[in-house]
């Protein structure tokens, strides 16, 4: 007889989209998980790759407490040994994963996240995934101990965010450094007035804003001869699906920002549980530093509405480090069961460390 306090995992064939939506939205209503694990994002993944996923369910007793998507792919360990990999809430294809999930994990409610991760890794260690590696991109740092037979490899990326309660008390200018504060005031004066924000009212207007964001984004990045998000052919149709679902329930917002009669740009943001995730942008170049003006205005806009955090997400640049008051870490992690490939990677790492000169 099962212990009603224990978490049990099982892999299932996906149910109908309507049935899955009902279950997922029930967890959304009760859970503290990120936007990237909400139905708006998950539905876009299923619409883009409908045949690729299985459902991972975590239950306690007769109640479902967590859901995630899983897919499989063949990769390599130590560039020599083939390995079957299971991917959590992502495809495992570099182009498809260019849409960039962050704050990855489970849609969950009524269960402690640490216990859930421990249960998942034990499930993986038992061989239930039929894979030697479990790949979880864009997760928050895992704090718990690993099962004895599981090792991990990770790639850490820094991200920035700001507590909007501080912004609500003093405004953005008083939260940032003196140099950034002076630049914001000078740029705002040069732009010709206070920043006005208009949010798209419905799906059609949101998609129109997204198209204008795309044009500005491409112009700016191509001018600098750099690759941009829209180079990926999957990016735009995927986000059309995200917008189409999220604009209806208020979890997606497209903003147009102007100063006087001048267009500054567009922001494409997600909202969930008090967190604003600043996902994509496109800025006009008729004024100096439009990105700073847009994000500063958006931070005050959301602070006035009582939201808690403005998250610039993974990646580092001068804008994020200037307006983001807290630096934190996201982790692209591979959990690994014992194999020749794992042993080879560990030996190679040991040899590199031994070869480094003593400090």
Tab-separated table of C-alpha atoms in Angstrom:
chain	number	residue	atom	x	y	z
A	1	UNK	CA	0.000	0.000	0.000
A	2	UNK	CA	1.341	3.408	-0.940
A	3	UNK	CA	2.253	5.919	1.763
A	4	UNK	CA	-0.104	8.864	1.208
A	5	UNK	CA	2.699	11.257	2.238
A	6	UNK	CA	5.164	10.027	-0.387
A	7	UNK	CA	5.514	11.629	-3.820
A	8	UNK	CA	5.192	9.241	-6.738
A	9	UNK	CA	6.241	9.978	-10.315
A	10	UNK	CA	5.041	8.421	-13.541
A	11	UNK	CA	5.455	9.093	-17.246
A	12	UNK	CA	2.265	9.159	-19.318
A	13	UNK	CA	1.100	9.685	-22.838
A	14	UNK	CA	-0.230	13.198	-23.264
A	15	UNK	CA	-3.997	13.454	-22.741
A	16	UNK	CA	-6.139	15.615	-25.008
A	17	UNK	CA	-5.131	19.278	-25.098
A	18	UNK	CA	-8.396	20.303	-23.411
A	19	UNK	CA	-7.943	17.793	-20.571
A	20	UNK	CA	-4.322	18.801	-20.051
A	21	UNK	CA	-5.239	22.493	-20.048
A	22	UNK	CA	-7.775	21.923	-17.258
A	23	UNK	CA	-5.185	20.143	-15.112
A	24	UNK	CA	-2.411	22.614	-15.851
A	25	UNK	CA	-4.532	25.698	-15.213
A	26	UNK	CA	-5.643	24.214	-11.878
A	27	UNK	CA	-1.978	24.072	-10.840
A	28	UNK	CA	-1.439	27.587	-12.227
A	29	UNK	CA	-4.246	28.887	-10.027
A	30	UNK	CA	-2.709	27.450	-6.860
A	31	UNK	CA	1.026	27.271	-7.538
A	32	UNK	CA	3.992	29.605	-7.137
A	33	UNK	CA	5.866	28.398	-10.239
A	34	UNK	CA	7.203	30.759	-12.883
A	35	UNK	CA	5.516	32.013	-16.048
A	36	UNK	CA	7.722	29.633	-18.067
A	37	UNK	CA	5.922	26.725	-16.400
A	38	UNK	CA	2.431	28.159	-16.804
A	39	UNK	CA	-0.091	27.112	-19.423
A	40	UNK	CA	0.641	30.137	-21.657
A	41	UNK	CA	4.217	28.897	-22.256
A	42	UNK	CA	3.481	25.156	-22.148
A	43	UNK	CA	0.633	25.466	-24.651
A	44	UNK	CA	2.970	27.211	-27.103
A	45	UNK	CA	5.453	24.339	-26.748
A	46	UNK	CA	2.745	21.770	-27.422
A	47	UNK	CA	1.471	23.765	-30.401
A	48	UNK	CA	4.979	23.991	-31.848
A	49	UNK	CA	6.051	20.371	-31.261
A	50	UNK	CA	2.847	18.357	-30.628
A	51	UNK	CA	4.335	14.895	-31.205
A	52	UNK	CA	7.483	15.222	-29.121
A	53	UNK	CA	6.409	15.191	-25.469
A	54	UNK	CA	5.313	12.831	-22.735
A	55	UNK	CA	3.728	13.998	-19.499
A	56	UNK	CA	5.559	13.667	-16.186
A	57	UNK	CA	3.128	13.549	-13.268
A	58	UNK	CA	3.960	13.783	-9.560
A	59	UNK	CA	1.238	12.588	-7.197
A	60	UNK	CA	0.678	12.160	-3.503
A	61	UNK	CA	-2.136	9.783	-2.724
A	62	UNK	CA	-4.815	10.348	-5.348
A	63	UNK	CA	-3.912	14.016	-5.955
A	64	UNK	CA	-1.676	15.432	-8.668
A	65	UNK	CA	0.748	17.975	-7.223
A	66	UNK	CA	3.082	18.657	-10.160
A	67	UNK	CA	3.292	18.349	-13.940
A	68	UNK	CA	6.093	18.746	-16.472
A	69	UNK	CA	6.841	17.793	-20.075
A	70	UNK	CA	9.594	15.367	-21.062
A	71	UNK	CA	11.173	14.524	-24.392
A	72	UNK	CA	14.180	12.398	-25.401
A	73	UNK	CA	17.166	12.853	-27.673
A	74	UNK	CA	20.525	11.219	-28.349
A	75	UNK	CA	23.656	13.154	-27.460
A	76	UNK	CA	27.299	12.578	-26.573
A	77	UNK	CA	29.392	12.354	-23.436
A	78	UNK	CA	33.054	13.352	-23.589
A	79	UNK	CA	32.522	13.749	-27.387
A	80	UNK	CA	33.015	9.975	-27.681
A	81	UNK	CA	30.194	8.045	-26.059
A	82	UNK	CA	26.592	8.167	-27.313
A	83	UNK	CA	24.039	8.805	-24.584
A	84	UNK	CA	20.264	8.949	-24.426
A	85	UNK	CA	19.098	12.167	-22.779
A	86	UNK	CA	15.762	13.168	-21.262
A	87	UNK	CA	14.893	16.877	-21.364
A	88	UNK	CA	12.571	18.647	-18.939
A	89	UNK	CA	10.181	21.163	-20.552
A	90	UNK	CA	12.366	21.609	-23.608
A	91	UNK	CA	13.218	19.835	-26.857
A	92	UNK	CA	16.970	19.397	-26.720
A	93	UNK	CA	17.434	20.876	-30.176
A	94	UNK	CA	19.592	24.058	-30.215
A	95	UNK	CA	17.319	25.863	-32.657
A	96	UNK	CA	14.082	24.909	-30.914
A	97	UNK	CA	15.531	25.744	-27.511
A	98	UNK	CA	16.463	29.193	-28.785
A	99	UNK	CA	13.100	30.336	-27.422
A	100	UNK	CA	14.901	30.074	-24.049
A	101	UNK	CA	13.022	28.687	-21.085
A	102	UNK	CA	14.144	30.081	-17.725
A	103	UNK	CA	13.156	29.376	-14.107
A	104	UNK	CA	12.499	25.821	-15.233
A	105	UNK	CA	11.026	23.067	-13.083
A	106	UNK	CA	7.449	21.977	-12.392
A	107	UNK	CA	4.001	23.454	-12.447
A	108	UNK	CA	3.304	22.585	-8.850
A	109	UNK	CA	0.951	23.157	-5.940
A	110	UNK	CA	0.689	21.693	-2.464
A	111	UNK	CA	4.159	20.180	-2.362
A	112	UNK	CA	7.562	21.419	-1.206
A	113	UNK	CA	9.858	22.009	-4.172
A	114	UNK	CA	12.947	20.490	-2.559
A	115	UNK	CA	11.126	17.234	-1.843
A	116	UNK	CA	9.852	17.213	-5.405
A	117	UNK	CA	13.351	17.526	-6.892
A	118	UNK	CA	14.711	14.806	-4.623
A	119	UNK	CA	11.885	12.516	-5.689
A	120	UNK	CA	12.495	13.298	-9.345
A	121	UNK	CA	16.212	12.491	-9.098
A	122	UNK	CA	15.496	9.225	-7.312
A	123	UNK	CA	13.016	8.380	-10.085
A	124	UNK	CA	15.745	9.164	-12.629
A	125	UNK	CA	18.342	7.152	-10.700
A	126	UNK	CA	16.069	4.105	-10.849
A	127	UNK	CA	16.246	4.240	-14.655
A	128	UNK	CA	12.589	5.207	-15.082
A	129	UNK	CA	13.365	7.729	-17.838
A	130	UNK	CA	15.259	5.177	-19.914
A	131	UNK	CA	18.056	7.755	-20.198
A	132	UNK	CA	21.557	8.257	-18.837
A	133	UNK	CA	21.200	12.036	-18.590
A	134	UNK	CA	18.405	14.297	-17.384
A	135	UNK	CA	18.860	17.791	-18.825
A	136	UNK	CA	17.204	20.761	-17.076
A	137	UNK	CA	18.031	24.101	-18.722
A	138	UNK	CA	17.415	27.450	-17.052
A	139	UNK	CA	16.689	26.183	-13.539
A	140	UNK	CA	17.238	28.000	-10.281
A	141	UNK	CA	20.132	26.611	-8.311
A	142	UNK	CA	19.348	23.154	-6.910
A	143	UNK	CA	20.048	23.253	-3.170
A	144	UNK	CA	19.368	19.672	-2.127
A	145	UNK	CA	21.719	16.726	-1.937
A	146	UNK	CA	21.958	14.402	-4.925
A	147	UNK	CA	21.212	10.697	-4.674
A	148	UNK	CA	24.517	8.858	-4.179
A	149	UNK	CA	24.643	7.387	-7.684
A	150	UNK	CA	23.837	10.670	-9.485
A	151	UNK	CA	26.410	13.264	-10.544
A	152	UNK	CA	25.810	16.573	-12.258
A	153	UNK	CA	27.464	19.011	-14.645
A	154	UNK	CA	26.331	22.594	-14.943
A	155	UNK	CA	26.741	25.884	-16.726
A	156	UNK	CA	25.978	28.963	-14.624
A	157	UNK	CA	24.609	32.162	-16.156
A	158	UNK	CA	24.088	35.402	-14.277
A	159	UNK	CA	20.820	37.326	-14.328
A	160	UNK	CA	19.547	40.555	-12.785
A	161	UNK	CA	16.335	41.610	-11.054
A	162	UNK	CA	14.995	44.466	-8.930
A	163	UNK	CA	12.657	44.507	-5.938
A	164	UNK	CA	9.769	46.701	-7.089
A	165	UNK	CA	8.781	47.482	-3.515
A	166	UNK	CA	11.902	49.651	-3.320
A	167	UNK	CA	10.941	51.303	-6.600
A	168	UNK	CA	7.425	51.985	-5.253
A	169	UNK	CA	8.890	53.758	-2.234
A	170	UNK	CA	11.423	56.024	-3.940
A	171	UNK	CA	11.213	55.684	-7.728
A	172	UNK	CA	13.826	54.086	-9.967
A	173	UNK	CA	16.176	57.076	-9.898
A	174	UNK	CA	16.759	56.784	-6.159
A	175	UNK	CA	17.444	53.023	-6.360
A	176	UNK	CA	20.245	53.094	-8.920
A	177	UNK	CA	23.779	54.477	-8.814
A	178	UNK	CA	24.435	58.190	-8.964
A	179	UNK	CA	25.865	57.891	-12.479
A	180	UNK	CA	22.853	55.943	-13.793
A	181	UNK	CA	20.478	58.396	-12.080
A	182	UNK	CA	22.134	61.374	-13.762
A	183	UNK	CA	22.077	59.687	-17.155
A	184	UNK	CA	18.387	58.783	-16.833
A	185	UNK	CA	17.473	62.371	-15.993
A	186	UNK	CA	19.563	63.761	-18.839
A	187	UNK	CA	18.194	61.240	-21.349
A	188	UNK	CA	14.620	61.916	-20.271
A	189	UNK	CA	15.131	65.670	-20.646
A	190	UNK	CA	16.669	65.217	-24.088
A	191	UNK	CA	13.797	62.943	-25.150
A	192	UNK	CA	11.344	65.758	-24.566
A	193	UNK	CA	9.164	64.727	-21.658
A	194	UNK	CA	7.874	62.038	-19.354
A	195	UNK	CA	7.473	58.515	-20.681
A	196	UNK	CA	3.932	57.454	-21.567
A	197	UNK	CA	3.067	53.748	-21.592
A	198	UNK	CA	0.308	52.143	-23.649
A	199	UNK	CA	-0.458	48.451	-23.121
A	200	UNK	CA	-1.941	46.407	-25.961
A	201	UNK	CA	-5.632	45.872	-25.225
A	202	UNK	CA	-6.255	42.615	-27.085
A	203	UNK	CA	-4.636	39.889	-29.149
A	204	UNK	CA	-4.695	41.792	-32.451
A	205	UNK	CA	-3.093	44.892	-30.962
A	206	UNK	CA	-0.558	42.786	-29.067
A	207	UNK	CA	0.521	41.005	-32.262
A	208	UNK	CA	0.761	44.376	-34.038
A	209	UNK	CA	2.999	45.692	-31.241
A	210	UNK	CA	5.088	42.518	-31.502
A	211	UNK	CA	5.534	43.102	-35.245
A	212	UNK	CA	6.726	46.656	-34.584
A	213	UNK	CA	9.025	45.402	-31.827
A	214	UNK	CA	10.465	42.903	-34.317
A	215	UNK	CA	11.240	45.617	-36.882
A	216	UNK	CA	13.040	47.791	-34.317
A	217	UNK	CA	14.874	44.830	-32.810
A	218	UNK	CA	16.172	43.602	-36.171
A	219	UNK	CA	17.224	47.088	-37.283
A	220	UNK	CA	19.227	47.665	-34.110
A	221	UNK	CA	20.997	44.299	-34.069
A	222	UNK	CA	21.756	44.220	-37.796
A	223	UNK	CA	23.180	47.730	-37.594
A	224	UNK	CA	25.682	46.316	-35.090
A	225	UNK	CA	26.213	43.263	-37.348
A	226	UNK	CA	25.064	40.856	-34.663
A	227	UNK	CA	22.721	37.886	-34.702
A	228	UNK	CA	19.314	38.517	-33.142
A	229	UNK	CA	16.403	36.535	-31.743
A	230	UNK	CA	14.395	36.680	-34.973
A	231	UNK	CA	17.166	34.943	-36.904
A	232	UNK	CA	15.692	31.775	-35.421
A	233	UNK	CA	12.710	30.799	-37.650
A	234	UNK	CA	10.987	29.145	-34.682
A	235	UNK	CA	11.071	32.255	-32.499
A	236	UNK	CA	8.271	34.303	-34.061
A	237	UNK	CA	5.577	31.599	-34.510
A	238	UNK	CA	6.312	30.280	-31.022
A	239	UNK	CA	5.747	33.684	-29.471
A	240	UNK	CA	2.634	34.303	-31.530
A	241	UNK	CA	1.251	31.253	-29.717
A	242	UNK	CA	2.451	32.548	-26.318
A	243	UNK	CA	0.867	35.949	-26.955
A	244	UNK	CA	-2.397	34.479	-28.227
A	245	UNK	CA	-2.889	32.522	-24.996
A	246	UNK	CA	-1.282	34.877	-22.493
A	247	UNK	CA	-2.899	38.126	-23.574
A	248	UNK	CA	-6.304	36.685	-22.706
A	249	UNK	CA	-5.467	35.809	-19.099
A	250	UNK	CA	-3.244	38.848	-18.473
A	251	UNK	CA	0.020	36.907	-18.135
A	252	UNK	CA	1.513	38.513	-21.270
A	253	UNK	CA	1.821	42.252	-21.826
A	254	UNK	CA	3.079	44.232	-24.829
A	255	UNK	CA	3.955	47.849	-24.029
A	256	UNK	CA	4.472	50.811	-26.354
A	257	UNK	CA	6.541	53.590	-24.776
A	258	UNK	CA	6.765	57.207	-25.942
A	259	UNK	CA	8.317	60.435	-24.660
A	260	UNK	CA	6.406	63.448	-25.883
A	261	UNK	CA	5.801	62.781	-29.561
A	262	UNK	CA	8.782	60.424	-29.884
A	263	UNK	CA	8.538	56.646	-29.955
A	264	UNK	CA	11.034	55.041	-27.578
A	265	UNK	CA	10.242	51.398	-28.198
A	266	UNK	CA	8.303	48.280	-27.218
A	267	UNK	CA	8.636	45.784	-24.362
A	268	UNK	CA	7.361	42.196	-24.378
A	269	UNK	CA	6.856	41.108	-20.772
A	270	UNK	CA	5.426	38.184	-18.812
A	271	UNK	CA	3.632	38.462	-15.461
A	272	UNK	CA	3.006	35.803	-12.842
A	273	UNK	CA	2.838	35.740	-9.036
A	274	UNK	CA	4.029	39.323	-8.743
A	275	UNK	CA	7.062	38.785	-10.993
A	276	UNK	CA	7.496	40.671	-14.265
A	277	UNK	CA	9.833	38.839	-16.652
A	278	UNK	CA	11.258	41.243	-19.216
A	279	UNK	CA	11.640	38.888	-22.149
A	280	UNK	CA	12.198	40.874	-25.365
A	281	UNK	CA	12.391	44.448	-26.605
A	282	UNK	CA	12.779	46.694	-29.623
A	283	UNK	CA	13.966	50.293	-29.306
A	284	UNK	CA	13.890	53.306	-31.599
A	285	UNK	CA	17.178	55.115	-32.079
A	286	UNK	CA	15.978	58.702	-32.348
A	287	UNK	CA	16.872	59.397	-28.696
A	288	UNK	CA	19.838	58.458	-26.523
A	289	UNK	CA	19.644	55.259	-24.462
A	290	UNK	CA	15.981	54.431	-25.151
A	291	UNK	CA	16.332	51.041	-23.457
A	292	UNK	CA	17.149	52.645	-20.117
A	293	UNK	CA	14.180	55.003	-20.393
A	294	UNK	CA	11.788	52.203	-21.376
A	295	UNK	CA	12.800	49.804	-18.629
A	296	UNK	CA	12.923	52.495	-15.933
A	297	UNK	CA	9.423	53.639	-16.888
A	298	UNK	CA	8.155	50.045	-16.995
A	299	UNK	CA	9.598	49.334	-13.545
A	300	UNK	CA	7.708	52.303	-12.089
A	301	UNK	CA	4.585	51.288	-14.025
A	302	UNK	CA	4.602	47.804	-12.487
A	303	UNK	CA	5.627	49.040	-9.032
A	304	UNK	CA	2.596	51.347	-9.003
A	305	UNK	CA	0.407	48.319	-9.754
A	306	UNK	CA	1.789	46.460	-6.745
A	307	UNK	CA	3.953	43.894	-8.532
A	308	UNK	CA	6.971	42.640	-6.592
A	309	UNK	CA	9.921	41.916	-8.889
A	310	UNK	CA	11.206	43.112	-12.267
A	311	UNK	CA	13.347	40.303	-13.699
A	312	UNK	CA	15.713	41.018	-16.590
A	313	UNK	CA	16.307	37.248	-16.968
A	314	UNK	CA	19.564	35.545	-17.969
A	315	UNK	CA	22.378	37.455	-19.603
A	316	UNK	CA	24.591	40.328	-18.635
A	317	UNK	CA	24.975	43.775	-20.152
A	318	UNK	CA	25.374	47.335	-18.927
A	319	UNK	CA	21.646	48.066	-18.901
A	320	UNK	CA	20.777	45.017	-16.799
A	321	UNK	CA	23.552	45.594	-14.285
A	322	UNK	CA	22.666	49.299	-14.012
A	323	UNK	CA	18.909	48.861	-13.442
A	324	UNK	CA	18.948	45.381	-11.888
A	325	UNK	CA	19.779	45.776	-8.208
A	326	UNK	CA	20.338	42.073	-7.509
A	327	UNK	CA	22.500	39.651	-9.447
A	328	UNK	CA	21.494	35.995	-9.196
A	329	UNK	CA	22.289	32.707	-10.916
A	330	UNK	CA	20.445	30.418	-13.289
A	331	UNK	CA	21.804	26.977	-14.028
A	332	UNK	CA	21.802	24.828	-17.184
A	333	UNK	CA	22.275	21.413	-15.572
A	334	UNK	CA	22.764	17.785	-16.649
A	335	UNK	CA	22.078	15.096	-14.065
A	336	UNK	CA	23.909	11.879	-14.941
A	337	UNK	CA	23.662	8.222	-14.074
A	338	UNK	CA	26.939	6.213	-14.040
A	339	UNK	CA	28.397	5.500	-17.489
A	340	UNK	CA	31.709	5.318	-19.334
A	341	UNK	CA	31.073	8.767	-20.720
A	342	UNK	CA	30.651	10.254	-17.242
A	343	UNK	CA	33.872	8.567	-16.071
A	344	UNK	CA	35.729	9.910	-19.132
A	345	UNK	CA	34.452	13.463	-18.505
A	346	UNK	CA	35.437	13.274	-14.833
A	347	UNK	CA	38.933	12.018	-15.695
A	348	UNK	CA	39.361	14.760	-18.295
A	349	UNK	CA	38.266	17.393	-15.765
A	350	UNK	CA	40.664	15.950	-13.177
A	351	UNK	CA	43.535	16.034	-15.685
A	352	UNK	CA	42.824	19.683	-16.569
A	353	UNK	CA	42.759	20.661	-12.908
A	354	UNK	CA	46.030	18.822	-12.259
A	355	UNK	CA	47.664	20.574	-15.213
A	356	UNK	CA	46.828	24.065	-13.914
A	357	UNK	CA	49.751	25.852	-12.276
A	358	UNK	CA	49.539	26.220	-8.504
A	359	UNK	CA	48.342	29.626	-7.376
